[in-house]
Amino acid sequence: MSSFSFRHQHVFVAGGSSGINLGIAKAFARAGAHVVVMSRSADKVAQAAAELEALGAQALGLSADVRDPDAVQAALAQAHARFGPIDVLVSGAAGNFIAPAKDLSPNGFKTVVDIDLNGSFHVLRLAYPMLRKPGASVINISAPQGVNPTMYQVHACAAKAGIDMMTKVLALEWGEDGIRVNSISPGPIGDTEGMRRLAPTADALERAVSTVPLLRMGSTDDVAHMALFLSSELASYVTGAIIPVDGGSALRGGRDMRASYVPRSAA
Ligand code: HXC
Ligand code: NAP
């Protein structure tokens, strides 16, 4: 998509080294932005930065775990030193797996909440002083689980619901700075780690597609195009919104994960 220009803007993508978030990073790179991707794996961020540079962008890959506020702070400081105030902040680091609540350990629940929800809080709060004021666009990557109760997803549902509420609260608090805060809630997106985990077999994938009113998986571009729109002037009056990019699938409520569940002892 070339009709949006983010020429020389600073775009920082937490969890940007693969999948949907890397797709978003690439869309901004194609639109002329300087792009920073941050995630745990040094190899993955280096590879992602190389792919962004191949698209003509100036790019930086930084290794940090969103559960570690000091590491996040150091990465943000490095990004700010290189590219200045952040115009677009995307917070999308996440972890997930299918597990019934009765078999989920306290640490299993805590791990997903720590990455998705607490990690997003660290990213947003620590980035706040570096966000362009006025003008910054903040995008949290949520999921239908934030709105639709979904069996075997108590950890992801709790975390993503928290993220959506954080989106709304920060839209209220940061509106006076001219910062807009929104969530994108992708539906099933093809060829991603999320779908490999939540629909691990051909049958499960077919079931997932059959519940989408548009009868297809989404692409990472589908999500990236919404991120471009939300960060553009065209969306300058949009804040505090939770926007599904899901082919209408959330209208059907939470997907039934039970048939896709494989107990770890059997895996
Ligand atoms: C039950 C599990 C589990 C599983 C891990 N745990 N996998 N419990 N079922 N399949 C438990 C462990 O037993 C442990 O608890 C605790 O979780 C922490 O596990 P670790 O492996 O030590 O954690 P860590 O190394 O930090 O890895 C985090 C992770 C991992 C989430 C478990 O899978 C990861 O790094 N994921 C990132 C990639 C990812 O998930 N991408 C997909 C995002 S998609 P105990 O009690 O044993 O100590 C997504 C989709 C949303 O979010 C919606 C789509 C529609
Ligand atoms: P993915 O490729 O696994 O993306 C997750 C990203 O987060 C990776 O770059 C990962 O890199 C990073 N990450 C994970 N834990 C981290 C941590 N503790 N600190 C820093 N970075 C961390 O999965 P995806 O399916 O594309 O999902 C991307 C986003 O979309 C997630 O927020 C997910 O909830 C959301 N989503 C996905 C779908 C779908 O259909 N796939 C649907 C709805 C919502 P490292 O391993 O290097 O850390």
PDB file of N, CA and C in Angstrom, residues 143-239:
ATOM      1  N   ALA A 143      -6.844  -9.006  20.660  1.00  0.00           N
ATOM      2  CA  ALA A 143      -7.348 -10.243  20.039  1.00  0.00           C
ATOM      3  C   ALA A 143      -8.837 -10.335  20.366  1.00  0.00           C
ATOM      4  N   PRO A 144      -9.575 -11.126  19.611  1.00  0.00           N
ATOM      5  CA  PRO A 144     -11.003 -11.290  19.919  1.00  0.00           C
ATOM      6  C   PRO A 144     -11.225 -11.775  21.353  1.00  0.00           C
ATOM      7  N   GLN A 145     -10.233 -12.494  21.904  1.00  0.00           N
ATOM      8  CA  GLN A 145     -10.333 -12.992  23.276  1.00  0.00           C
ATOM      9  C   GLN A 145     -10.505 -11.848  24.281  1.00  0.00           C
ATOM     10  N   GLY A 146     -10.151 -10.627  23.906  1.00  0.00           N
ATOM     11  CA  GLY A 146     -10.323  -9.484  24.813  1.00  0.00           C
ATOM     12  C   GLY A 146     -11.783  -9.143  25.029  1.00  0.00           C
ATOM     13  N   VAL A 147     -12.617  -9.578  24.115  1.00  0.00           N
ATOM     14  CA  VAL A 147     -14.038  -9.243  24.179  1.00  0.00           C
ATOM     15  C   VAL A 147     -14.898 -10.502  24.322  1.00  0.00           C
ATOM     16  N   ASN A 148     -14.517 -11.557  23.593  1.00  0.00           N
ATOM     17  CA  ASN A 148     -15.332 -12.772  23.568  1.00  0.00           C
ATOM     18  C   ASN A 148     -14.752 -13.843  24.482  1.00  0.00           C
ATOM     19  N   PRO A 149     -15.511 -14.256  25.522  1.00  0.00           N
ATOM     20  CA  PRO A 149     -15.013 -15.337  26.373  1.00  0.00           C
ATOM     21  C   PRO A 149     -14.763 -16.583  25.535  1.00  0.00           C
ATOM     22  N   THR A 150     -13.559 -17.166  25.706  1.00  0.00           N
ATOM     23  CA  THR A 150     -13.151 -18.289  24.860  1.00  0.00           C
ATOM     24  C   THR A 150     -12.608 -19.404  25.738  1.00  0.00           C
ATOM     25  N   MET A 151     -13.216 -20.586  25.644  1.00  0.00           N
ATOM     26  CA  MET A 151     -12.775 -21.713  26.479  1.00  0.00           C
ATOM     27  C   MET A 151     -11.321 -22.058  26.169  1.00  0.00           C
ATOM     28  N   TYR A 152     -10.586 -22.457  27.225  1.00  0.00           N
ATOM     29  CA  TYR A 152      -9.172 -22.855  27.150  1.00  0.00           C
ATOM     30  C   TYR A 152      -8.241 -21.661  26.833  1.00  0.00           C
ATOM     31  N   GLN A 153      -8.763 -20.454  27.035  1.00  0.00           N
ATOM     32  CA  GLN A 153      -7.989 -19.238  26.762  1.00  0.00           C
ATOM     33  C   GLN A 153      -8.117 -18.250  27.927  1.00  0.00           C
ATOM     34  N   VAL A 154      -8.291 -18.766  29.176  1.00  0.00           N
ATOM     35  CA  VAL A 154      -8.531 -17.829  30.273  1.00  0.00           C
ATOM     36  C   VAL A 154      -7.378 -16.842  30.430  1.00  0.00           C
ATOM     37  N   HIS A 155      -6.154 -17.305  30.181  1.00  0.00           N
ATOM     38  CA  HIS A 155      -4.962 -16.465  30.314  1.00  0.00           C
ATOM     39  C   HIS A 155      -4.959 -15.354  29.247  1.00  0.00           C
ATOM     40  N   ALA A 156      -5.180 -15.729  27.973  1.00  0.00           N
ATOM     41  CA  ALA A 156      -5.160 -14.735  26.894  1.00  0.00           C
ATOM     42  C   ALA A 156      -6.366 -13.803  26.975  1.00  0.00           C
ATOM     43  N   CYS A 157      -7.539 -14.367  27.373  1.00  0.00           N
ATOM     44  CA  CYS A 157      -8.735 -13.521  27.498  1.00  0.00           C
ATOM     45  C   CYS A 157      -8.512 -12.442  28.563  1.00  0.00           C
ATOM     46  N   ALA A 158      -7.974 -12.865  29.724  1.00  0.00           N
ATOM     47  CA  ALA A 158      -7.745 -11.896  30.801  1.00  0.00           C
ATOM     48  C   ALA A 158      -6.737 -10.835  30.361  1.00  0.00           C
ATOM     49  N   ALA A 159      -5.675 -11.284  29.697  1.00  0.00           N
ATOM     50  CA  ALA A 159      -4.615 -10.342  29.297  1.00  0.00           C
ATOM     51  C   ALA A 159      -5.111  -9.367  28.233  1.00  0.00           C
ATOM     52  N   LYS A 160      -5.791  -9.877  27.218  1.00  0.00           N
ATOM     53  CA  LYS A 160      -6.205  -8.988  26.126  1.00  0.00           C
ATOM     54  C   LYS A 160      -7.344  -8.068  26.562  1.00  0.00           C
ATOM     55  N   ALA A 161      -8.245  -8.544  27.458  1.00  0.00           N
ATOM     56  CA  ALA A 161      -9.279  -7.650  27.997  1.00  0.00           C
ATOM     57  C   ALA A 161      -8.615  -6.503  28.753  1.00  0.00           C
ATOM     58  N   GLY A 162      -7.559  -6.823  29.492  1.00  0.00           N
ATOM     59  CA  GLY A 162      -6.821  -5.781  30.210  1.00  0.00           C
ATOM     60  C   GLY A 162      -6.188  -4.788  29.257  1.00  0.00           C
ATOM     61  N   ILE A 163      -5.651  -5.295  28.163  1.00  0.00           N
ATOM     62  CA  ILE A 163      -5.035  -4.408  27.170  1.00  0.00           C
ATOM     63  C   ILE A 163      -6.088  -3.464  26.590  1.00  0.00           C
ATOM     64  N   ASP A 164      -7.270  -3.996  26.271  1.00  0.00           N
ATOM     65  CA  ASP A 164      -8.307  -3.132  25.697  1.00  0.00           C
ATOM     66  C   ASP A 164      -8.733  -2.049  26.689  1.00  0.00           C
ATOM     67  N   MET A 165      -8.818  -2.404  27.969  1.00  0.00           N
ATOM     68  CA  MET A 165      -9.170  -1.385  28.956  1.00  0.00           C
ATOM     69  C   MET A 165      -8.041  -0.358  29.095  1.00  0.00           C
ATOM     70  N   MET A 166      -6.793  -0.822  29.008  1.00  0.00           N
ATOM     71  CA  MET A 166      -5.663   0.123  29.065  1.00  0.00           C
ATOM     72  C   MET A 166      -5.721   1.093  27.883  1.00  0.00           C
ATOM     73  N   THR A 167      -6.092   0.581  26.717  1.00  0.00           N
ATOM     74  CA  THR A 167      -6.254   1.443  25.536  1.00  0.00           C
ATOM     75  C   THR A 167      -7.230   2.579  25.841  1.00  0.00           C
ATOM     76  N   LYS A 168      -8.353   2.214  26.466  1.00  0.00           N
ATOM     77  CA  LYS A 168      -9.390   3.226  26.715  1.00  0.00           C
ATOM     78  C   LYS A 168      -8.942   4.240  27.776  1.00  0.00           C
ATOM     79  N   VAL A 169      -8.311   3.737  28.833  1.00  0.00           N
ATOM     80  CA  VAL A 169      -7.886   4.646  29.909  1.00  0.00           C
ATOM     81  C   VAL A 169      -6.806   5.607  29.396  1.00  0.00           C
ATOM     82  N   LEU A 170      -5.842   5.074  28.642  1.00  0.00           N
ATOM     83  CA  LEU A 170      -4.756   5.952  28.162  1.00  0.00           C
ATOM     84  C   LEU A 170      -5.250   6.904  27.083  1.00  0.00           C
ATOM     85  N   ALA A 171      -6.270   6.496  26.325  1.00  0.00           N
ATOM     86  CA  ALA A 171      -6.871   7.447  25.370  1.00  0.00           C
ATOM     87  C   ALA A 171      -7.425   8.647  26.136  1.00  0.00           C
ATOM     88  N   LEU A 172      -8.023   8.379  27.304  1.00  0.00           N
ATOM     89  CA  LEU A 172      -8.534   9.477  28.132  1.00  0.00           C
ATOM     90  C   LEU A 172      -7.384  10.326  28.680  1.00  0.00           C
ATOM     91  N   GLU A 173      -6.370   9.640  29.247  1.00  0.00           N
ATOM     92  CA  GLU A 173      -5.301  10.388  29.927  1.00  0.00           C
ATOM     93  C   GLU A 173      -4.408  11.152  28.952  1.00  0.00           C
ATOM     94  N   TRP A 174      -4.160  10.578  27.761  1.00  0.00           N
ATOM     95  CA  TRP A 174      -3.168  11.167  26.863  1.00  0.00           C
ATOM     96  C   TRP A 174      -3.782  11.996  25.737  1.00  0.00           C
ATOM     97  N   GLY A 175      -5.111  12.055  25.718  1.00  0.00           N
ATOM     98  CA  GLY A 175      -5.773  12.861  24.686  1.00  0.00           C
ATOM     99  C   GLY A 175      -5.321  14.315  24.731  1.00  0.00           C
ATOM    100  N   GLU A 176      -5.134  14.836  25.941  1.00  0.00           N
ATOM    101  CA  GLU A 176      -4.750  16.249  26.054  1.00  0.00           C
ATOM    102  C   GLU A 176      -3.329  16.512  25.544  1.00  0.00           C
ATOM    103  N   ASP A 177      -2.542  15.441  25.379  1.00  0.00           N
ATOM    104  CA  ASP A 177      -1.200  15.588  24.776  1.00  0.00           C
ATOM    105  C   ASP A 177      -1.255  15.473  23.258  1.00  0.00           C
ATOM    106  N   GLY A 178      -2.436  15.209  22.722  1.00  0.00           N
ATOM    107  CA  GLY A 178      -2.537  14.987  21.278  1.00  0.00           C
ATOM    108  C   GLY A 178      -2.047  13.617  20.874  1.00  0.00           C
ATOM    109  N   ILE A 179      -2.111  12.660  21.827  1.00  0.00           N
ATOM    110  CA  ILE A 179      -1.714  11.271  21.539  1.00  0.00           C
ATOM    111  C   ILE A 179      -2.993  10.442  21.424  1.00  0.00           C
ATOM    112  N   ARG A 180      -3.112   9.681  20.343  1.00  0.00           N
ATOM    113  CA  ARG A 180      -4.265   8.787  20.171  1.00  0.00           C
ATOM    114  C   ARG A 180      -3.838   7.346  20.502  1.00  0.00           C
ATOM    115  N   VAL A 181      -4.728   6.627  21.183  1.00  0.00           N
ATOM    116  CA  VAL A 181      -4.415   5.255  21.611  1.00  0.00           C
ATOM    117  C   VAL A 181      -5.564   4.346  21.175  1.00  0.00           C
ATOM    118  N   ASN A 182      -5.254   3.333  20.373  1.00  0.00           N
ATOM    119  CA  ASN A 182      -6.279   2.410  19.874  1.00  0.00           C
ATOM    120  C   ASN A 182      -5.780   0.968  19.967  1.00  0.00           C
ATOM    121  N   SER A 183      -6.717   0.034  19.926  1.00  0.00           N
ATOM    122  CA  SER A 183      -6.379  -1.401  19.808  1.00  0.00           C
ATOM    123  C   SER A 183      -6.811  -1.898  18.441  1.00  0.00           C
ATOM    124  N   ILE A 184      -5.982  -2.744  17.835  1.00  0.00           N
ATOM    125  CA  ILE A 184      -6.422  -3.540  16.687  1.00  0.00           C
ATOM    126  C   ILE A 184      -6.621  -4.963  17.187  1.00  0.00           C
ATOM    127  N   SER A 185      -7.755  -5.551  16.837  1.00  0.00           N
ATOM    128  CA  SER A 185      -8.048  -6.926  17.247  1.00  0.00           C
ATOM    129  C   SER A 185      -8.124  -7.816  15.997  1.00  0.00           C
ATOM    130  N   PRO A 186      -6.997  -8.472  15.668  1.00  0.00           N
ATOM    131  CA  PRO A 186      -7.010  -9.317  14.460  1.00  0.00           C
ATOM    132  C   PRO A 186      -7.815 -10.591  14.690  1.00  0.00           C
ATOM    133  N   GLY A 187      -8.473 -11.039  13.665  1.00  0.00           N
ATOM    134  CA  GLY A 187      -9.089 -12.378  13.686  1.00  0.00           C
ATOM    135  C   GLY A 187      -8.039 -13.401  13.303  1.00  0.00           C
ATOM    136  N   PRO A 188      -8.444 -14.571  12.822  1.00  0.00           N
ATOM    137  CA  PRO A 188      -7.447 -15.582  12.426  1.00  0.00           C
ATOM    138  C   PRO A 188      -6.629 -15.102  11.226  1.00  0.00           C
ATOM    139  N   ILE A 189      -5.318 -15.014  11.429  1.00  0.00           N
ATOM    140  CA  ILE A 189      -4.425 -14.494  10.384  1.00  0.00           C
ATOM    141  C   ILE A 189      -3.537 -15.657   9.922  1.00  0.00           C
ATOM    142  N   GLY A 190      -3.534 -15.894   8.621  1.00  0.00           N
ATOM    143  CA  GLY A 190      -2.843 -17.068   8.078  1.00  0.00           C
ATOM    144  C   GLY A 190      -1.332 -17.001   8.238  1.00  0.00           C
ATOM    145  N   ASP A 191      -0.722 -18.193   8.317  1.00  0.00           N
ATOM    146  CA  ASP A 191       0.724 -18.327   8.374  1.00  0.00           C
ATOM    147  C   ASP A 191       1.366 -17.529   9.505  1.00  0.00           C
ATOM    148  N   THR A 192       0.771 -17.627  10.694  1.00  0.00           N
ATOM    149  CA  THR A 192       1.343 -16.953  11.869  1.00  0.00           C
ATOM    150  C   THR A 192       1.517 -17.955  12.997  1.00  0.00           C
ATOM    151  N   GLU A 193       2.388 -17.631  13.913  1.00  0.00           N
ATOM    152  CA  GLU A 193       2.624 -18.495  15.076  1.00  0.00           C
ATOM    153  C   GLU A 193       1.333 -18.637  15.890  1.00  0.00           C
ATOM    154  N   GLY A 194       0.582 -17.549  15.992  1.00  0.00           N
ATOM    155  CA  GLY A 194      -0.672 -17.599  16.752  1.00  0.00           C
ATOM    156  C   GLY A 194      -1.592 -18.667  16.206  1.00  0.00           C
ATOM    157  N   MET A 195      -1.769 -18.726  14.895  1.00  0.00           N
ATOM    158  CA  MET A 195      -2.673 -19.726  14.315  1.00  0.00           C
ATOM    159  C   MET A 195      -2.057 -21.112  14.375  1.00  0.00           C
ATOM    160  N   ARG A 196      -0.730 -21.220  14.281  1.00  0.00           N
ATOM    161  CA  ARG A 196      -0.112 -22.548  14.410  1.00  0.00           C
ATOM    162  C   ARG A 196      -0.411 -23.128  15.795  1.00  0.00           C
ATOM    163  N   ARG A 197      -0.495 -22.241  16.795  1.00  0.00           N
ATOM    164  CA  ARG A 197      -0.770 -22.718  18.148  1.00  0.00           C
ATOM    165  C   ARG A 197      -2.262 -22.964  18.398  1.00  0.00           C
ATOM    166  N   LEU A 198      -3.106 -22.095  17.851  1.00  0.00           N
ATOM    167  CA  LEU A 198      -4.540 -22.177  18.164  1.00  0.00           C
ATOM    168  C   LEU A 198      -5.306 -23.061  17.182  1.00  0.00           C
ATOM    169  N   ALA A 199      -4.727 -23.313  16.023  1.00  0.00           N
ATOM    170  CA  ALA A 199      -5.347 -24.222  15.052  1.00  0.00           C
ATOM    171  C   ALA A 199      -4.243 -25.089  14.467  1.00  0.00           C
ATOM    172  N   PRO A 200      -3.747 -26.066  15.272  1.00  0.00           N
ATOM    173  CA  PRO A 200      -2.510 -26.776  14.913  1.00  0.00           C
ATOM    174  C   PRO A 200      -2.662 -27.847  13.833  1.00  0.00           C
ATOM    175  N   THR A 201      -3.885 -28.167  13.412  1.00  0.00           N
ATOM    176  CA  THR A 201      -4.055 -29.217  12.391  1.00  0.00           C
ATOM    177  C   THR A 201      -4.857 -28.648  11.223  1.00  0.00           C
ATOM    178  N   ALA A 202      -4.842 -29.389  10.115  1.00  0.00           N
ATOM    179  CA  ALA A 202      -5.602 -28.953   8.933  1.00  0.00           C
ATOM    180  C   ALA A 202      -7.086 -28.861   9.266  1.00  0.00           C
ATOM    181  N   ASP A 203      -7.580 -29.823  10.053  1.00  0.00           N
ATOM    182  CA  ASP A 203      -9.001 -29.794  10.442  1.00  0.00           C
ATOM    183  C   ASP A 203      -9.320 -28.547  11.258  1.00  0.00           C
ATOM    184  N   ALA A 204      -8.440 -28.236  12.191  1.00  0.00           N
ATOM    185  CA  ALA A 204      -8.680 -27.073  13.052  1.00  0.00           C
ATOM    186  C   ALA A 204      -8.657 -25.787  12.224  1.00  0.00           C
ATOM    187  N   LEU A 205      -7.752 -25.727  11.255  1.00  0.00           N
ATOM    188  CA  LEU A 205      -7.689 -24.541  10.391  1.00  0.00           C
ATOM    189  C   LEU A 205      -8.978 -24.399   9.587  1.00  0.00           C
ATOM    190  N   GLU A 206      -9.454 -25.537   9.077  1.00  0.00           N
ATOM    191  CA  GLU A 206     -10.691 -25.511   8.281  1.00  0.00           C
ATOM    192  C   GLU A 206     -11.864 -25.042   9.145  1.00  0.00           C
ATOM    193  N   ARG A 207     -11.901 -25.548  10.390  1.00  0.00           N
ATOM    194  CA  ARG A 207     -12.982 -25.118  11.307  1.00  0.00           C
ATOM    195  C   ARG A 207     -12.885 -23.621  11.564  1.00  0.00           C
ATOM    196  N   ALA A 208     -11.644 -23.121  11.732  1.00  0.00           N
ATOM    197  CA  ALA A 208     -11.463 -21.695  12.028  1.00  0.00           C
ATOM    198  C   ALA A 208     -11.956 -20.851  10.853  1.00  0.00           C
ATOM    199  N   VAL A 209     -11.600 -21.256   9.649  1.00  0.00           N
ATOM    200  CA  VAL A 209     -12.016 -20.470   8.467  1.00  0.00           C
ATOM    201  C   VAL A 209     -13.531 -20.505   8.304  1.00  0.00           C
ATOM    202  N   SER A 210     -14.128 -21.655   8.635  1.00  0.00           N
ATOM    203  CA  SER A 210     -15.571 -21.794   8.408  1.00  0.00           C
ATOM    204  C   SER A 210     -16.379 -20.880   9.332  1.00  0.00           C
ATOM    205  N   THR A 211     -15.774 -20.399  10.408  1.00  0.00           N
ATOM    206  CA  THR A 211     -16.514 -19.496  11.309  1.00  0.00           C
ATOM    207  C   THR A 211     -16.330 -18.029  10.934  1.00  0.00           C
ATOM    208  N   VAL A 212     -15.530 -17.757   9.909  1.00  0.00           N
ATOM    209  CA  VAL A 212     -15.311 -16.359   9.500  1.00  0.00           C
ATOM    210  C   VAL A 212     -16.364 -15.995   8.455  1.00  0.00           C
ATOM    211  N   PRO A 213     -17.195 -14.975   8.712  1.00  0.00           N
ATOM    212  CA  PRO A 213     -18.209 -14.614   7.717  1.00  0.00           C
ATOM    213  C   PRO A 213     -17.632 -14.399   6.315  1.00  0.00           C
ATOM    214  N   LEU A 214     -16.431 -13.857   6.201  1.00  0.00           N
ATOM    215  CA  LEU A 214     -15.844 -13.660   4.871  1.00  0.00           C
ATOM    216  C   LEU A 214     -15.168 -14.932   4.332  1.00  0.00           C
ATOM    217  N   LEU A 215     -15.210 -15.995   5.141  1.00  0.00           N
ATOM    218  CA  LEU A 215     -14.762 -17.336   4.715  1.00  0.00           C
ATOM    219  C   LEU A 215     -13.321 -17.387   4.217  1.00  0.00           C
ATOM    220  N   ARG A 216     -12.475 -16.575   4.826  1.00  0.00           N
ATOM    221  CA  ARG A 216     -11.042 -16.701   4.543  1.00  0.00           C
ATOM    222  C   ARG A 216     -10.265 -16.265   5.778  1.00  0.00           C
ATOM    223  N   MET A 217      -9.028 -16.755   5.836  1.00  0.00           N
ATOM    224  CA  MET A 217      -8.069 -16.248   6.824  1.00  0.00           C
ATOM    225  C   MET A 217      -7.689 -14.833   6.439  1.00  0.00           C
ATOM    226  N   GLY A 218      -7.353 -14.025   7.439  1.00  0.00           N
ATOM    227  CA  GLY A 218      -6.777 -12.722   7.129  1.00  0.00           C
ATOM    228  C   GLY A 218      -5.307 -12.863   6.776  1.00  0.00           C
ATOM    229  N   SER A 219      -4.734 -11.768   6.239  1.00  0.00           N
ATOM    230  CA  SER A 219      -3.296 -11.727   5.968  1.00  0.00           C
ATOM    231  C   SER A 219      -2.660 -10.691   6.899  1.00  0.00           C
ATOM    232  N   THR A 220      -1.347 -10.770   7.023  1.00  0.00           N
ATOM    233  CA  THR A 220      -0.682  -9.756   7.855  1.00  0.00           C
ATOM    234  C   THR A 220      -0.868  -8.366   7.227  1.00  0.00           C
ATOM    235  N   ASP A 221      -0.998  -8.293   5.898  1.00  0.00           N
ATOM    236  CA  ASP A 221      -1.267  -6.997   5.260  1.00  0.00           C
ATOM    237  C   ASP A 221      -2.620  -6.425   5.684  1.00  0.00           C
ATOM    238  N   ASP A 222      -3.620  -7.316   5.858  1.00  0.00           N
ATOM    239  CA  ASP A 222      -4.932  -6.816   6.295  1.00  0.00           C
ATOM    240  C   ASP A 222      -4.784  -6.034   7.603  1.00  0.00           C
ATOM    241  N   VAL A 223      -3.980  -6.569   8.520  1.00  0.00           N
ATOM    242  CA  VAL A 223      -3.797  -5.900   9.812  1.00  0.00           C
ATOM    243  C   VAL A 223      -2.928  -4.647   9.639  1.00  0.00           C
ATOM    244  N   ALA A 224      -1.887  -4.772   8.829  1.00  0.00           N
ATOM    245  CA  ALA A 224      -0.967  -3.638   8.633  1.00  0.00           C
ATOM    246  C   ALA A 224      -1.689  -2.436   8.017  1.00  0.00           C
ATOM    247  N   HIS A 225      -2.629  -2.710   7.115  1.00  0.00           N
ATOM    248  CA  HIS A 225      -3.338  -1.586   6.482  1.00  0.00           C
ATOM    249  C   HIS A 225      -4.148  -0.803   7.508  1.00  0.00           C
ATOM    250  N   MET A 226      -4.721  -1.515   8.488  1.00  0.00           N
ATOM    251  CA  MET A 226      -5.451  -0.808   9.556  1.00  0.00           C
ATOM    252  C   MET A 226      -4.485   0.022  10.404  1.00  0.00           C
ATOM    253  N   ALA A 227      -3.285  -0.493  10.643  1.00  0.00           N
ATOM    254  CA  ALA A 227      -2.297   0.260  11.432  1.00  0.00           C
ATOM    255  C   ALA A 227      -1.891   1.538  10.691  1.00  0.00           C
ATOM    256  N   LEU A 228      -1.717   1.431   9.370  1.00  0.00           N
ATOM    257  CA  LEU A 228      -1.377   2.627   8.580  1.00  0.00           C
ATOM    258  C   LEU A 228      -2.506   3.649   8.668  1.00  0.00           C
ATOM    259  N   PHE A 229      -3.733   3.182   8.448  1.00  0.00           N
ATOM    260  CA  PHE A 229      -4.889   4.090   8.498  1.00  0.00           C
ATOM    261  C   PHE A 229      -4.977   4.769   9.864  1.00  0.00           C
ATOM    262  N   LEU A 230      -4.885   3.960  10.939  1.00  0.00           N
ATOM    263  CA  LEU A 230      -5.044   4.512  12.291  1.00  0.00           C
ATOM    264  C   LEU A 230      -3.975   5.543  12.632  1.00  0.00           C
ATOM    265  N   SER A 231      -2.815   5.415  12.009  1.00  0.00           N
ATOM    266  CA  SER A 231      -1.709   6.330  12.325  1.00  0.00           C
ATOM    267  C   SER A 231      -1.664   7.513  11.363  1.00  0.00           C
ATOM    268  N   SER A 232      -2.619   7.559  10.445  1.00  0.00           N
ATOM    269  CA  SER A 232      -2.627   8.632   9.442  1.00  0.00           C
ATOM    270  C   SER A 232      -3.557   9.760   9.868  1.00  0.00           C
ATOM    271  N   GLU A 233      -3.466  10.857   9.148  1.00  0.00           N
ATOM    272  CA  GLU A 233      -4.353  11.997   9.355  1.00  0.00           C
ATOM    273  C   GLU A 233      -5.823  11.606   9.188  1.00  0.00           C
ATOM    274  N   LEU A 234      -6.060  10.591   8.346  1.00  0.00           N
ATOM    275  CA  LEU A 234      -7.450  10.185   8.085  1.00  0.00           C
ATOM    276  C   LEU A 234      -8.147   9.707   9.352  1.00  0.00           C
ATOM    277  N   ALA A 235      -7.358   9.299  10.343  1.00  0.00           N
ATOM    278  CA  ALA A 235      -7.943   8.778  11.591  1.00  0.00           C
ATOM    279  C   ALA A 235      -7.706   9.744  12.750  1.00  0.00           C
ATOM    280  N   SER A 236      -7.545  11.035  12.444  1.00  0.00           N
ATOM    281  CA  SER A 236      -7.104  11.970  13.487  1.00  0.00           C
ATOM    282  C   SER A 236      -8.157  12.188  14.582  1.00  0.00           C
ATOM    283  N   TYR A 237      -9.398  11.699  14.358  1.00  0.00           N
ATOM    284  CA  TYR A 237     -10.436  11.842  15.401  1.00  0.00           C
ATOM    285  C   TYR A 237     -10.796  10.484  15.998  1.00  0.00           C
ATOM    286  N   VAL A 238      -9.914   9.502  15.786  1.00  0.00           N
ATOM    287  CA  VAL A 238     -10.184   8.145  16.296  1.00  0.00           C
ATOM    288  C   VAL A 238      -9.249   7.858  17.466  1.00  0.00           C
ATOM    289  N   THR A 239      -9.803   7.696  18.652  1.00  0.00           N
ATOM    290  CA  THR A 239      -8.987   7.272  19.797  1.00  0.00           C
ATOM    291  C   THR A 239      -9.841   6.476  20.777  1.00  0.00           C
TER     292      THR A 239
END
